[in-house]
Amino acid sequence: MSQAKASLDTGSRAGARARRGVATFVGMTLLALAACGPVPREAGINDPYEASNRRTHEFNKTVDSAFFRGEDDQPAGPVSRTLYNVGSNLGLPGKVVNSLLQGRPEPAIKNTFRFLINSTLGLGGIFDPAGSSFSLPETDTDFGETLHVWGVGEGAYVELPFVGPSTERDTLGILVDFVINPLNALPERERVAASALRLGGHFAKRRIYSSTIDSVLYDSADSYVQGRLLYLQNRRFELNGEEMSDAYAYDPYDDPALQ
């Protein structure tokens, strides 16, 4: 027993050192990035990896078709809604950190109170008294937006396995969000449970928005182009508050080659 315990303690210390090392590297990277000035707002489509992106897209469609397509057209049930709510609630601490890194204390404070209220009165996020009774809607953000605020450019468009559309900046943001998530400070068992619930929330989100996602993936003339367009339009609107210019709002249904 003592030897096993010693081994576990050694493994825990090694894991902690590894996490500190990654955090130190990320911190140094962030300090360097913070020195960047503002960048012009992106326009057009920057997709030099289209060939490999299309292969990843087909892989993602295959996975999606195997696990999600073919479900009935009924609205998402209470289990999906509950899992989505809990997963969203567990994502709030990371959003608080990003709001602070962006120099935006107001959404950080609101998301903090939202998390505390829904974690207690809302029974761990199952219910949403923060939104319904206290007028505290979630303010969504991530480290990709933090990089944007710091002046880091969008980079090339990429499609990630299992994740879907992204950009080089947002891909880095996903990795950093994983490292700086305050839930990483929880004991191992609670940390694993929280991660599992957040993953389940992402699956539930796919179920809740199935009709919209299915129309893009399976009803578009070119689902890759349509998904890329929608992602860049929505992301740039989130970050800049404006749509892509009409010159770049390409609709695959208007492409004569696809008629």
mmCIF file of N, CA and C in Angstrom, residues 17 29 38 64 88 95-96 102 122 124 127 132 151 155 159 193 209 211 213 228 231 254:
data_model
loop_
_atom_site.group_PDB
_atom_site.id
_atom_site.type_symbol
_atom_site.label_atom_id
_atom_site.label_comp_id
_atom_site.label_asym_id
_atom_site.label_seq_id
_atom_site.Cartn_x
_atom_site.Cartn_y
_atom_site.Cartn_z
ATOM 1 N N ARG A 17 4.203 19.112 -12.198
ATOM 2 C CA ARG A 17 5.363 19.794 -12.793
ATOM 3 C C ARG A 17 5.158 19.989 -14.286
ATOM 4 N N THR A 29 4.651 32.840 -24.004
ATOM 5 C CA THR A 29 4.090 33.086 -25.331
ATOM 6 C C THR A 29 3.088 34.228 -25.287
ATOM 7 N N PRO A 38 -2.566 46.427 -32.808
ATOM 8 C CA PRO A 38 -3.805 46.070 -33.480
ATOM 9 C C PRO A 38 -3.545 45.653 -34.920
ATOM 10 N N ASP A 64 -19.666 12.271 -38.068
ATOM 11 C CA ASP A 64 -20.957 12.865 -37.735
ATOM 12 C C ASP A 64 -22.105 11.993 -38.222
ATOM 13 N N SER A 88 -22.275 24.099 -20.264
ATOM 14 C CA SER A 88 -22.093 25.537 -20.446
ATOM 15 C C SER A 88 -21.708 26.210 -19.137
ATOM 16 N N LYS A 95 -14.215 31.512 -19.290
ATOM 17 C CA LYS A 95 -14.647 32.762 -19.912
ATOM 18 C C LYS A 95 -14.305 33.948 -19.014
ATOM 19 N N VAL A 96 -14.402 33.747 -17.701
ATOM 20 C CA VAL A 96 -14.023 34.809 -16.762
ATOM 21 C C VAL A 96 -12.550 35.164 -16.933
ATOM 22 N N GLN A 102 -8.596 40.152 -21.487
ATOM 23 C CA GLN A 102 -8.967 41.121 -22.519
ATOM 24 C C GLN A 102 -9.142 42.528 -21.954
ATOM 25 N N GLY A 122 -29.008 26.889 -9.059
ATOM 26 C CA GLY A 122 -29.329 26.152 -10.275
ATOM 27 C C GLY A 122 -28.902 24.701 -10.253
ATOM 28 N N GLY A 124 -25.934 23.093 -9.872
ATOM 29 C CA GLY A 124 -24.812 22.710 -10.720
ATOM 30 C C GLY A 124 -24.963 23.105 -12.172
ATOM 31 N N PHE A 127 -30.366 24.162 -13.951
ATOM 32 C CA PHE A 127 -31.315 25.237 -14.203
ATOM 33 C C PHE A 127 -30.557 26.557 -14.364
ATOM 34 N N SER A 132 -32.815 33.697 -15.785
ATOM 35 C CA SER A 132 -34.260 33.895 -15.703
ATOM 36 C C SER A 132 -34.674 34.839 -14.584
ATOM 37 N N GLY A 151 -4.340 41.791 -30.783
ATOM 38 C CA GLY A 151 -3.809 42.169 -32.081
ATOM 39 C C GLY A 151 -3.241 41.037 -32.908
ATOM 40 N N GLY A 155 -5.011 34.438 -39.283
ATOM 41 C CA GLY A 155 -4.268 33.325 -39.875
ATOM 42 C C GLY A 155 -5.099 32.589 -40.902
ATOM 43 N N GLU A 159 -9.591 23.214 -40.818
ATOM 44 C CA GLU A 159 -10.647 22.367 -40.260
ATOM 45 C C GLU A 159 -9.976 21.297 -39.403
ATOM 46 N N ALA A 193 -14.345 14.484 -14.040
ATOM 47 C CA ALA A 193 -15.804 14.545 -14.130
ATOM 48 C C ALA A 193 -16.251 15.822 -14.830
ATOM 49 N N TYR A 209 -28.903 21.583 -32.031
ATOM 50 C CA TYR A 209 -28.869 22.326 -33.289
ATOM 51 C C TYR A 209 -28.756 21.391 -34.493
ATOM 52 N N SER A 211 -30.873 20.294 -36.778
ATOM 53 C CA SER A 211 -31.480 20.659 -38.059
ATOM 54 C C SER A 211 -30.599 21.649 -38.817
ATOM 55 N N ILE A 213 -27.263 22.148 -38.420
ATOM 56 C CA ILE A 213 -25.998 21.516 -38.791
ATOM 57 C C ILE A 213 -26.208 20.526 -39.929
ATOM 58 N N ARG A 228 -17.230 26.646 -44.229
ATOM 59 C CA ARG A 228 -16.150 27.636 -44.113
ATOM 60 C C ARG A 228 -16.717 29.052 -44.131
ATOM 61 N N TYR A 231 -18.691 29.809 -40.881
ATOM 62 C CA TYR A 231 -17.809 29.961 -39.731
ATOM 63 C C TYR A 231 -17.117 31.323 -39.742
ATOM 64 N N ASP A 254 -24.626 29.309 -56.006
ATOM 65 C CA ASP A 254 -24.499 30.175 -57.167
ATOM 66 C C ASP A 254 -23.325 29.802 -58.067
#
